[in-house]
Short mmCIF file of C-alpha atoms in Angstrom, two decimals:
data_model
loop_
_atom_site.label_atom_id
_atom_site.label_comp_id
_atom_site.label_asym_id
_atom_site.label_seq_id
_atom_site.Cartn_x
_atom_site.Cartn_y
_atom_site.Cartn_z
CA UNK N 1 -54.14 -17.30 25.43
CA UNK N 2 -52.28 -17.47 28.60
CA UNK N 3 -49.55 -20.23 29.26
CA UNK N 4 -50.92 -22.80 31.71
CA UNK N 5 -49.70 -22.47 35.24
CA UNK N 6 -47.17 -25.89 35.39
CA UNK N 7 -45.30 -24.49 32.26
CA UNK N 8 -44.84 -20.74 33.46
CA UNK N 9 -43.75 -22.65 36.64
CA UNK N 10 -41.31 -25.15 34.75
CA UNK N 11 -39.89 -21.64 32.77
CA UNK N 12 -38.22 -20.14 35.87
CA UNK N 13 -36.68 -23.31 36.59
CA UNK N 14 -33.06 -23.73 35.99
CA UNK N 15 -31.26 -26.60 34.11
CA UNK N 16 -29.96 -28.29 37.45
CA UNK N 17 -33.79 -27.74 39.16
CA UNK N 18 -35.08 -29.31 35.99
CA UNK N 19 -32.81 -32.45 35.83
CA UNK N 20 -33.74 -33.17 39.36
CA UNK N 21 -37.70 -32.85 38.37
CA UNK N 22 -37.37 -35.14 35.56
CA UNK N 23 -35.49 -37.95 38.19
CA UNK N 24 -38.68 -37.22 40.66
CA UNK N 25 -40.91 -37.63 38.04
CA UNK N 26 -39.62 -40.87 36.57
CA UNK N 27 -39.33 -42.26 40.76
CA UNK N 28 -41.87 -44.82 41.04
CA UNK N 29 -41.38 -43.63 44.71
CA UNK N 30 -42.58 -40.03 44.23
CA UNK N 31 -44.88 -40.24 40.62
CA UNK N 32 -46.87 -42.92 39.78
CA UNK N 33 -47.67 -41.95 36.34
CA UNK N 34 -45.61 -43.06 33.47
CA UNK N 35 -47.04 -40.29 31.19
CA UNK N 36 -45.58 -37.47 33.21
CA UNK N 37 -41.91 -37.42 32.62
CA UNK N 38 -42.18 -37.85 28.51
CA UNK N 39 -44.61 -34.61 28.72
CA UNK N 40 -41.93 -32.63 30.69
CA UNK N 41 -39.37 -33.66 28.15
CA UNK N 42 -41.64 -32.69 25.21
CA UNK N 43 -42.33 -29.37 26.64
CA UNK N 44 -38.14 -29.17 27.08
CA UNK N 45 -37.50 -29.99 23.69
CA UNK N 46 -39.80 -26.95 22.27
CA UNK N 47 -36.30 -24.90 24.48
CA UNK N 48 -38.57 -21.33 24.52
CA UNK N 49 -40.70 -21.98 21.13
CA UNK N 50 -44.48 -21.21 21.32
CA UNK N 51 -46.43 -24.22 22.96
CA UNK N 52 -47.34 -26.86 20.24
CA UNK N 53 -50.17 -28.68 23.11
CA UNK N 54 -50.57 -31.64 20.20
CA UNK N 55 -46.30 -32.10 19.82
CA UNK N 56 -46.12 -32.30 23.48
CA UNK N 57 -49.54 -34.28 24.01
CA UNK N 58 -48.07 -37.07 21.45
CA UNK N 59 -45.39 -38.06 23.75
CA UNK N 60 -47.26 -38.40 26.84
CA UNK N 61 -50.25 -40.61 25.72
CA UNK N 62 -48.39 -41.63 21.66
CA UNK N 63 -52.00 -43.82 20.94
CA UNK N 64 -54.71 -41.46 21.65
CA UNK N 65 -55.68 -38.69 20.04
CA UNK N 66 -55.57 -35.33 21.19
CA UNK N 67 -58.22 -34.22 22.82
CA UNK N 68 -59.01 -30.83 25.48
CA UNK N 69 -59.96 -32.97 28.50
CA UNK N 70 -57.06 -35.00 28.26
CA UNK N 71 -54.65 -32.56 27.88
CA UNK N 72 -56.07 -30.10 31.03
CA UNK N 73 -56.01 -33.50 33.01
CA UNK N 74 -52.30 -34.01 31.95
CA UNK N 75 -51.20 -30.51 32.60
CA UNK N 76 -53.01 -30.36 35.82
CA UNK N 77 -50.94 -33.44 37.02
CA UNK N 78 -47.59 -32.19 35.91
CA UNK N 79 -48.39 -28.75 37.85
CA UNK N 80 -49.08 -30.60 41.14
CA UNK N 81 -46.01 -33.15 40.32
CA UNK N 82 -43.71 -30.03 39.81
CA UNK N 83 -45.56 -27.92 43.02
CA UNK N 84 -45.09 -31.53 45.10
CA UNK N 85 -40.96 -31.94 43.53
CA UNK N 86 -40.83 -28.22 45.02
CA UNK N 87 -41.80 -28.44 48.50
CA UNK N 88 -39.84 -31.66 48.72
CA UNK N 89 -36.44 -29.83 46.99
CA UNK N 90 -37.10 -27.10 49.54
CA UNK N 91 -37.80 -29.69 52.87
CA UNK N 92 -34.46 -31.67 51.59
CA UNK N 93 -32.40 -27.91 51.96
CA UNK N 94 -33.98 -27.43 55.55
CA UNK N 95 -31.97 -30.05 58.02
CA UNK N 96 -33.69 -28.50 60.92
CA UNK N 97 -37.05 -28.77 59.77
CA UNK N 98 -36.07 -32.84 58.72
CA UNK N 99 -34.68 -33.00 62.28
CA UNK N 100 -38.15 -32.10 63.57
CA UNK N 101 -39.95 -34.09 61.74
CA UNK N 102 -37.98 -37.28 62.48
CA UNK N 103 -38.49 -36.46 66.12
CA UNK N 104 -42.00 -36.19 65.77
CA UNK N 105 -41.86 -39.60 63.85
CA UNK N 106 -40.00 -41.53 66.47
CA UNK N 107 -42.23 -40.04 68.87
CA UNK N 108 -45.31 -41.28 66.98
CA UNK N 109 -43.34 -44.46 66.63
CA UNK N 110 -43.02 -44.60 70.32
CA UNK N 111 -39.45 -45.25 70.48
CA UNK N 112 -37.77 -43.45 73.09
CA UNK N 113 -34.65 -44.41 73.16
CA UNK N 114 -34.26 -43.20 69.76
CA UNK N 115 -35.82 -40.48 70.41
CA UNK N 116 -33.83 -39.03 73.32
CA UNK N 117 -30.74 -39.75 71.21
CA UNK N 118 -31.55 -37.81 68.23
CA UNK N 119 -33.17 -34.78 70.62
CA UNK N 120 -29.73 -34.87 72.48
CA UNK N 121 -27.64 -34.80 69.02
CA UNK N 122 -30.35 -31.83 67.67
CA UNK N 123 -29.69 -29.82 70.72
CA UNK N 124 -25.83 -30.55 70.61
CA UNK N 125 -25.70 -29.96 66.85
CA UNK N 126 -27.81 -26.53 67.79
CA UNK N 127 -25.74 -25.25 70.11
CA UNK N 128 -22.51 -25.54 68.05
CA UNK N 129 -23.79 -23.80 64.83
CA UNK N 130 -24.72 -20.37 67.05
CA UNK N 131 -27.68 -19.59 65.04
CA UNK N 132 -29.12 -16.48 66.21
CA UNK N 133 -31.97 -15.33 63.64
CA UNK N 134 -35.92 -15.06 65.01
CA UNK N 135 -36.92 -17.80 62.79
CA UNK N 136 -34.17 -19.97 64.46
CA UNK N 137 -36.02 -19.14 67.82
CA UNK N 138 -39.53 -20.82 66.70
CA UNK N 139 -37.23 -23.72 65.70
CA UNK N 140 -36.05 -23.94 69.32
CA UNK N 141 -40.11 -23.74 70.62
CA UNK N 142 -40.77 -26.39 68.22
CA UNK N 143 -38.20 -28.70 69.52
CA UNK N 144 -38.87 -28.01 73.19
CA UNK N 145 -42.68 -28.69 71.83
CA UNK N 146 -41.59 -31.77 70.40
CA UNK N 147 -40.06 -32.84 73.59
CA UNK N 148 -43.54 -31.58 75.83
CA UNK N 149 -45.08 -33.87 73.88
CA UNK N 150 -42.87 -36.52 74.24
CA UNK N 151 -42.95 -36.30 78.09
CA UNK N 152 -46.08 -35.67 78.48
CA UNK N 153 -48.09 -38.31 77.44
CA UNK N 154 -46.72 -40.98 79.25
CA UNK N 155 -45.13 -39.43 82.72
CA UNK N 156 -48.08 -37.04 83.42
CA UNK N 157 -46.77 -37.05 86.95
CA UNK N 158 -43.43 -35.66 86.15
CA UNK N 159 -42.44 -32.19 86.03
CA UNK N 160 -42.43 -31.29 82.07
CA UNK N 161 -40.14 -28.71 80.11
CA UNK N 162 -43.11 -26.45 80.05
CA UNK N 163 -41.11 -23.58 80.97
CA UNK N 164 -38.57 -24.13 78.41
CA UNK N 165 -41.44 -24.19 75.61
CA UNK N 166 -43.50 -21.08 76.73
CA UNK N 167 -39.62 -18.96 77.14
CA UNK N 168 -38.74 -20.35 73.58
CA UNK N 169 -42.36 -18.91 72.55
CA UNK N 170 -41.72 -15.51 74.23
CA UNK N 171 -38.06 -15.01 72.90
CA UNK N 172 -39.21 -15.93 69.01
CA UNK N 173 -42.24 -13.51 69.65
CA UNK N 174 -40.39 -10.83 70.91
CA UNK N 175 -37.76 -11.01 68.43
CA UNK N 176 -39.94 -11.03 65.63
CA UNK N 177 -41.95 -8.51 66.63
CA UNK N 178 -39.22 -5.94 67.39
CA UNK N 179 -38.36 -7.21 63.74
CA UNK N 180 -41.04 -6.36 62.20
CA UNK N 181 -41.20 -3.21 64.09
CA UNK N 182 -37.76 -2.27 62.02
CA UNK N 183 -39.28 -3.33 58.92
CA UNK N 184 -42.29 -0.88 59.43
CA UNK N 185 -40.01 1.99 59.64
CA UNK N 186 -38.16 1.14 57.13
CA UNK N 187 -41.12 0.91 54.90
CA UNK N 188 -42.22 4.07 56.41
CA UNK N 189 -38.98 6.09 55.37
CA UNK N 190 -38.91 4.32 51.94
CA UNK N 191 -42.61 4.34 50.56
CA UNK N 192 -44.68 6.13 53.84
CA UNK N 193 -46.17 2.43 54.27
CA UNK N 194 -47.91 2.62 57.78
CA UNK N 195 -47.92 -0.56 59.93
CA UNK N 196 -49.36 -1.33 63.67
CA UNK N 197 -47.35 -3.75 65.20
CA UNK N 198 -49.03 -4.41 67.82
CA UNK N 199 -47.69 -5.49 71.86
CA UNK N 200 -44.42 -3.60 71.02
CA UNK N 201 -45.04 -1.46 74.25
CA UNK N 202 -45.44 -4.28 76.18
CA UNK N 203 -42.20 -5.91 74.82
CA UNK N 204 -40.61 -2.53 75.04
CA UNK N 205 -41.57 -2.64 79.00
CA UNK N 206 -40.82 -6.20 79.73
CA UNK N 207 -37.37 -5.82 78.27
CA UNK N 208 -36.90 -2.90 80.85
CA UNK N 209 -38.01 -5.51 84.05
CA UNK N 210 -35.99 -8.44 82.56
CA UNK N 211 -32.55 -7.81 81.69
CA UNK N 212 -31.86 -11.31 80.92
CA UNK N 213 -33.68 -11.05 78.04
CA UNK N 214 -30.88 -9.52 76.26
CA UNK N 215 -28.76 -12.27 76.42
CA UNK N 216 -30.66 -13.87 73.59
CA UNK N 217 -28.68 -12.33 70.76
CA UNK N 218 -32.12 -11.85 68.21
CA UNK N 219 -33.74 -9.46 71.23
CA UNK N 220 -30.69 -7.78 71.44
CA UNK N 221 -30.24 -6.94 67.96
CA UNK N 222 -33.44 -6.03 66.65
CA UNK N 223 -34.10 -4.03 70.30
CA UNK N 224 -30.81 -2.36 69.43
CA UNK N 225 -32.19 -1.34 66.00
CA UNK N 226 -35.11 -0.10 67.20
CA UNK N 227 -34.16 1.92 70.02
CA UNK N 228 -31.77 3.70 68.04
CA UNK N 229 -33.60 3.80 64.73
CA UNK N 230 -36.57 3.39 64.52
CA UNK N 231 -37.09 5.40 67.80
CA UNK N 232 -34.71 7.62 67.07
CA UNK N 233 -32.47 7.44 70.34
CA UNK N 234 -29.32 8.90 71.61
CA UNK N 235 -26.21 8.63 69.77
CA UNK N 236 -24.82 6.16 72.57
CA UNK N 237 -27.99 4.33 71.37
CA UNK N 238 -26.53 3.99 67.70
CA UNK N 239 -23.23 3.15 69.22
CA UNK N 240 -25.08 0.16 71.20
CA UNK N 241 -26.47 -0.95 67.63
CA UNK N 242 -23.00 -1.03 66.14
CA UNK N 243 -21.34 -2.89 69.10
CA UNK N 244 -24.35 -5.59 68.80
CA UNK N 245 -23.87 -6.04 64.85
CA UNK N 246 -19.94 -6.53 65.16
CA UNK N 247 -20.75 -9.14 68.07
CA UNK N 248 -23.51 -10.66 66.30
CA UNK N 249 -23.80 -10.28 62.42
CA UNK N 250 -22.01 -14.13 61.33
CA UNK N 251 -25.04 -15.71 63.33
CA UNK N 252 -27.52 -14.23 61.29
CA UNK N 253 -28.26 -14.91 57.67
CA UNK N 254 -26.91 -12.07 55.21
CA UNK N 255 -30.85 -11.38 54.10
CA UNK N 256 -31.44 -10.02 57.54
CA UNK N 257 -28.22 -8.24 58.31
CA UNK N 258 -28.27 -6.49 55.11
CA UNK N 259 -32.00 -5.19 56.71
CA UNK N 260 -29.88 -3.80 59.87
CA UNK N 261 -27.24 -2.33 57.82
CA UNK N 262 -29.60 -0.29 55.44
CA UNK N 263 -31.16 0.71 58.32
CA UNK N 264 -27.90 1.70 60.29
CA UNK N 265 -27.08 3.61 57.00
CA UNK N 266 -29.85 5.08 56.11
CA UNK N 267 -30.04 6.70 59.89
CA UNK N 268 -26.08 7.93 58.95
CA UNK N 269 -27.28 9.41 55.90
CA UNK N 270 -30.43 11.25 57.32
CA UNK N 271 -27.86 12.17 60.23
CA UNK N 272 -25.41 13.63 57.11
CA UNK N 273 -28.18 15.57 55.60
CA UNK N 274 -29.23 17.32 58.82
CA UNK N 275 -25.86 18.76 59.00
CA UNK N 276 -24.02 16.51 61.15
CA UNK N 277 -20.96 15.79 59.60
CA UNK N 278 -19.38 13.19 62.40
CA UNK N 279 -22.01 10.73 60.93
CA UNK N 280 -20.08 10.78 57.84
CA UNK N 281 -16.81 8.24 58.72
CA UNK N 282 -19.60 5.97 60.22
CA UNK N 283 -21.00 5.67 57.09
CA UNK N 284 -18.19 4.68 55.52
CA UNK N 285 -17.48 2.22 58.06
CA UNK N 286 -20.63 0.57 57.88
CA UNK N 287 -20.76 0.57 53.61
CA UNK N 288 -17.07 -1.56 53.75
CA UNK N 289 -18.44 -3.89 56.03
CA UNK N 290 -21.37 -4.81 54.75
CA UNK N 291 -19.81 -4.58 51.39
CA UNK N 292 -17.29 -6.76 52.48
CA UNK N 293 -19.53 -9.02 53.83
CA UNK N 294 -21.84 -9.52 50.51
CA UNK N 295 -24.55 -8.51 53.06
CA UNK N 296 -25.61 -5.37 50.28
CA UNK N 297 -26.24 -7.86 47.50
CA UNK N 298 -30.24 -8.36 47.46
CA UNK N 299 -30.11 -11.92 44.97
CA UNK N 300 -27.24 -11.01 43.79
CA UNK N 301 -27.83 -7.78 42.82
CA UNK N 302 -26.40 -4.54 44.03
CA UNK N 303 -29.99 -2.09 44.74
CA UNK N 304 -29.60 1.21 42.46
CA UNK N 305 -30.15 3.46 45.63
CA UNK N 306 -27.10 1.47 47.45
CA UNK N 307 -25.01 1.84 44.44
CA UNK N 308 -25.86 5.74 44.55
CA UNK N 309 -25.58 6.61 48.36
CA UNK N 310 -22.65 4.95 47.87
CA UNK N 311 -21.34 7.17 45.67
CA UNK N 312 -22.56 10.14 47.86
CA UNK N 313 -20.42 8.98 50.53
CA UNK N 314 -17.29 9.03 48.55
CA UNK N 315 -18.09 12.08 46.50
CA UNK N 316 -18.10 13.87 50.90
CA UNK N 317 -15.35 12.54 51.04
CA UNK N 318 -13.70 13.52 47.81
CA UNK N 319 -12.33 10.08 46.95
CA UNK N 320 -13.11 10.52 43.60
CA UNK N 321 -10.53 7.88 41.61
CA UNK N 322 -12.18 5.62 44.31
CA UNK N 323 -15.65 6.44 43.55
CA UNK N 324 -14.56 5.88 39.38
CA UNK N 325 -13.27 2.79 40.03
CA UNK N 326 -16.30 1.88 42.32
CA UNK N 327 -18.53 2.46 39.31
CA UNK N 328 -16.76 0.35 36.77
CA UNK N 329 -16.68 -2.46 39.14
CA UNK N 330 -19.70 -2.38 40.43
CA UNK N 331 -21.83 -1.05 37.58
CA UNK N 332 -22.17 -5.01 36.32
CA UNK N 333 -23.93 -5.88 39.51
CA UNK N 334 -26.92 -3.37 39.05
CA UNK N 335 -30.15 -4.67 38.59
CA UNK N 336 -31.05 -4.51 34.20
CA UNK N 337 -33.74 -2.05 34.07
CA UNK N 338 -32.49 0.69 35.66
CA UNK N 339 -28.68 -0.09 34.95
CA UNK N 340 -27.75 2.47 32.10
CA UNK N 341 -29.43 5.50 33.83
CA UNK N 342 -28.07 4.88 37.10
CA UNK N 343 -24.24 4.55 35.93
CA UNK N 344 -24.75 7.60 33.95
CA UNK N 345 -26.39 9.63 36.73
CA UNK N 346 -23.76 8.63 39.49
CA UNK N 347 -21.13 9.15 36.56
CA UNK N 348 -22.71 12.79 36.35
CA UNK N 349 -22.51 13.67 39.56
CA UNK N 350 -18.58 12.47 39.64
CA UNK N 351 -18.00 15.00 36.88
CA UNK N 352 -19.76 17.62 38.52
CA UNK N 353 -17.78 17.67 41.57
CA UNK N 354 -14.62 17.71 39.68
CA UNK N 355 -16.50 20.61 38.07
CA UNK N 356 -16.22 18.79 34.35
CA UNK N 357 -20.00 20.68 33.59
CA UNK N 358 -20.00 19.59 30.44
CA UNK N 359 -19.54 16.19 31.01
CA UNK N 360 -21.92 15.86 33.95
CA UNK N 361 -24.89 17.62 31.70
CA UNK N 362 -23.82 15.39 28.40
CA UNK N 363 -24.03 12.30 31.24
CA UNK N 364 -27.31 13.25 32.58
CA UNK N 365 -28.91 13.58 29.01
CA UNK N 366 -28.37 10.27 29.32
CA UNK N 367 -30.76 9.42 32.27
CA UNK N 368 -33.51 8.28 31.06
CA UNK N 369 -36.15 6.89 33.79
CA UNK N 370 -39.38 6.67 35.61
CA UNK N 371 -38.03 6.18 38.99
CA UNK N 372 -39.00 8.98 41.15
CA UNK N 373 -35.27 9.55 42.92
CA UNK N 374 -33.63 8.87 39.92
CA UNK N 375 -35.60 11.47 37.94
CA UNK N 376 -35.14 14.12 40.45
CA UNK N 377 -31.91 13.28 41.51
CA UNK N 378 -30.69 14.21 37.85
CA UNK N 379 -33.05 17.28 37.69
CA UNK N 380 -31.27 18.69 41.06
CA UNK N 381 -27.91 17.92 39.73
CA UNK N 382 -28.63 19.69 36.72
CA UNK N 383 -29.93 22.41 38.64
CA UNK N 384 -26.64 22.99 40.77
CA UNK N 385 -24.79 23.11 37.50
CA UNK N 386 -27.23 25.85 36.08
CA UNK N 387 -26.85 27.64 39.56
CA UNK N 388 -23.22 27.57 39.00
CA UNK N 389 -22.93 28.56 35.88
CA UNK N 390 -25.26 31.07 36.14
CA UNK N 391 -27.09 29.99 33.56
CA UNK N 392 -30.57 31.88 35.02
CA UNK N 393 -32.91 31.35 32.19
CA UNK N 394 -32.18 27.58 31.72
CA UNK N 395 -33.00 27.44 35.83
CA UNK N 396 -35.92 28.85 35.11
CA UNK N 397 -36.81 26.17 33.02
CA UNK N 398 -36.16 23.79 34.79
CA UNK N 399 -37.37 24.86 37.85
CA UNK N 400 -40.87 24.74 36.55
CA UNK N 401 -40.46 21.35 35.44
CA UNK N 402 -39.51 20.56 38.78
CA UNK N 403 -42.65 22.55 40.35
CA UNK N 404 -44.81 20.59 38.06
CA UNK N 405 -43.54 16.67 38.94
CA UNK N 406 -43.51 17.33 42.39
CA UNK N 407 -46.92 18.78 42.45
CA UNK N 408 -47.99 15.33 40.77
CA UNK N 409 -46.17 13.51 42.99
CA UNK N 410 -46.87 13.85 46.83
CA UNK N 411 -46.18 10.44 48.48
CA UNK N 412 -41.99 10.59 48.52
CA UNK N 413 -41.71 11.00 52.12
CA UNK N 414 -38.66 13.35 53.65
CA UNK N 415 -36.76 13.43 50.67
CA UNK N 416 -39.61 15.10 48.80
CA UNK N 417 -39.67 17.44 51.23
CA UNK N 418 -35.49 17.64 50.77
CA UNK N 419 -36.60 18.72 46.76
CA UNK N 420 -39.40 20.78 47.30
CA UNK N 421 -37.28 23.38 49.46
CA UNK N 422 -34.27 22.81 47.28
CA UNK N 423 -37.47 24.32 44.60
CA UNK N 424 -37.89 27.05 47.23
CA UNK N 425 -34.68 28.37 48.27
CA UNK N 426 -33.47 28.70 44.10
CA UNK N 427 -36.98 30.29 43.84
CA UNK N 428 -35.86 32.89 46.84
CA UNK N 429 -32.46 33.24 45.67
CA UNK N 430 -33.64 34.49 42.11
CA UNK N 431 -35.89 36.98 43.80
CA UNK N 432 -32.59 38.82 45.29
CA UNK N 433 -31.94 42.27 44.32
CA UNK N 434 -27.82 42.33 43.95
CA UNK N 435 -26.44 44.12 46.78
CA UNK N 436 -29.03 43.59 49.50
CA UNK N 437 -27.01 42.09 51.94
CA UNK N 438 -29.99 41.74 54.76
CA UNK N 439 -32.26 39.71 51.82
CA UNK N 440 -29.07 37.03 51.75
CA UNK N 441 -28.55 37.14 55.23
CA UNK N 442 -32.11 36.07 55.63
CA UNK N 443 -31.77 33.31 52.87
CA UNK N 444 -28.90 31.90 54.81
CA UNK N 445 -30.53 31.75 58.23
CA UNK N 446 -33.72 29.67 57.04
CA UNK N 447 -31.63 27.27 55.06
CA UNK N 448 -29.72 26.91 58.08
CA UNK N 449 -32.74 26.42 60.19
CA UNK N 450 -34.26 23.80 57.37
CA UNK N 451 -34.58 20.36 58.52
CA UNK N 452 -33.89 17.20 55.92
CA UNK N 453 -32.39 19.78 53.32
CA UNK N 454 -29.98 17.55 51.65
CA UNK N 455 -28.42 20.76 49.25
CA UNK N 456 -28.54 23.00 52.33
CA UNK N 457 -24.44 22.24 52.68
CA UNK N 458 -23.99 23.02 48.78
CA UNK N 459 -26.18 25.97 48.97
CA UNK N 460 -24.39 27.79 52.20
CA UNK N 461 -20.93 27.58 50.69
CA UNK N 462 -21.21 27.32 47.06
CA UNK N 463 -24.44 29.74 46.33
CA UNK N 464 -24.37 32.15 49.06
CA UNK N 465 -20.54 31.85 50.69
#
């Protein structure tokens, strides 16, 4: 039988969120049941055991019996106690939202002198923390709302701040929507998730007519991003993006940065693997930063394909104690699940550039995983080592292995296109007769003209140089 609700709820919490809930729920101010806090303590006391209802029911209500009704009752309290004690925990973290609501309070209250104190302290306060985000721009409408509303009401015959509260509107819109715009395509290039954000031509067009618009530091960014990403602009485009994020990036909160970055990189890396090798010290620049910055760590967690691109990078640029040393200190921060295979495969792929084949295929042995990337990120590896060693049967092998999972799997974007010519161009270079020189001059040219082909630099100078 599934756990009720309140208790898979009260699981996730940790000790210091559960000694506050127990204060809220013995505050005659916030709970006026006395049965609700000696229930939560029972259910604490079991610390992880299997749910004894009867145990816990017995220190709630210690005269009565136990009995179904009474027990759903109890447990349906306690879940909208601990949902209530949430809300509140989150509204007491949120000083601007508490800011608005007193404002709307002394509003209500009709006082106006302290209302035109705390608006001017709000504004003040505002200005000096240089908040930049799109949610921080709805805050601003709300509070220029909050003010329409104040002035409004009683001096209908002066001019309002109308035009403050529909420019607010229009800046958080825009923002947001150029936001989400770079979210789509980033969905897009990781999972081919199609989106339509709709009014982004008409955002696109007004920022053309109004200049001014970039002076409000969320257009700018996310305009930046999408121009040069998302639309794929000019390489002054991508330099516009960069200048923007070094400006900007301590005014936004790390969640959305890190959204820029990984876009900024991923665009380097696509850049790389079209054979454009001035992308590569750019990448590097913009992994330190954000590195630097904690602005990679999703929860505190390092993502496996960060961790791996990462290791990319420095295996280009053939830093390889720094790319060891990487992976022992950063190894710990991988998410659990995928955490063995992914040290091993990156540790793989450091012993086969330092051409330790033995050690890379013993490492990749070790890879054991359902992640699509993962999977055929070892398979290729192990494939360059066969290629290198010669080793033509044990290709052959694998090659149909490789055939088979990626006819089974058709929905990995670019990079399944990246393996299914890497499939091709080993299947073209076994068909060579020795000695036919125009055959492997023909091989070369159409991996030279192959787009997204991220071996194509391994296979021109390693395979056919």
């Amino acid at each position: 039988m599934a756990k009720p609700s309140a208790f898979r709820i009260l699981s996730v919490l940790d000790n210091r969120a559960q000694k506050k809930l127990l204060t809220y729920l013995q505050s005659k101010f916030f709970s006026n049941s006395k049965e609700l806090a000696p229930l939560f303590k029972g259910w604490q006391s079991l610390k992880g055991k299997p749910l004894d209802k009867e145990m816990i029911f017995a220190k709630a209500k210690p005269q009565r019996k136990f009995n179904k009704r009474d027990w759903y009752l109890l447990v349906s309290r306690l879940q909208a106690a601990t949902e209530s004690f949430l809300s509140i925990r989150h509204f007491e973290e949120d000083k601007a939202q508490q800011q608005l609501s007193l404002l709307r309070s002394l509003r209500e209250l009709q006082l106006p002198v302290f209302f035109e104190r705390v608006f001017r302290q709000t504004k003040k306060g505002a200005k000096k923390e240089q908040r930049a985000e799109a949610r921080h721009l709805l805050w601003e409408y709300q509070l220029e709302l909050e003010y329409y509303d104040y002035i409004a009401s009683p001096k209908r015959g002066e001019r309002t701040n109308l035009q403050e509260v529909t420019d607010k509107l229009d800046h958080f819109f825009m923002a947001e929507k150029l936001r989400h715009a770079c979210l789509a395509h980033s969905r897009w290039l990781a999972n081919q998730e199609e989106y339509s954000i709709r009014y982004l031509d008409a955002i696109l067009a007004d920022l053309e007519d109004r200049p001014e618009l970039f002076k409000v530091p969320a257009i700018v960014m996310y305009a930046s991003c999408y121009q040069a990403i998302a639309e794929g602009g000019e390489e002054e485009d991508f330099r516009r993006l960069r200048r923007v994020l070094e400006h900007f990036r301590d005014n936004f909160p790390a969640a959305e940065i890190r959204d820029v970055y990984l876009l900024a990189i991923n665009f380097c890396i696509r850049a790389m693997n079209q054979g454009r090798p001035e992308f590569i010290a750019e990448t590097q620049a913009l992994y330190q930063e954000s590195l630097a910055g904690g602005y990679l760590l999703e929860d505190g967690q390092l993502p496996s394909s960060t961790f791996t691109n990462i290791v990319a990078l420095g295996l280009k640029l053939e830093n390889y104690a720094g790319i060891a040393t990487f992976i022992q200190t950063y190894a710990k921060d991988l998410p659990g699940p995928e955490r063995e295979s992914v040290v091993y495969f990156n540790l793989a792929r450091l012993y086969h550039a330092q051409e330790e084949y033995e050690a890379s295929l013993r490492a990749i042995l070790q890879v054991d995983t359902k992640e699509p990337f993962l999977y055929l990120g070892a398979k290729s590896l192990q494939v360059r080592i066969f290629v290198e060693l010669e080793e033509w049967d044990a290709l052959d092998s694998l090659l149909d292995q490789l055939r088979v999972y990626l006819q089974r799997k058709n929905d990995l974007g670019y990079r399944g296109e990246s393996y299914r010519q890497l499939l091709h161009f080993c299947r073209r270079l076994r068909q060579l007769t020795p000695g036919d020189r125009a055959a492997r001059q023909q091989l070369r040219s159409e991996i030279e003209d192959a787009p997204s082909f991220a071996e194509k630099e391994w296979f021109l100078e390693r395979v056919l140089g």
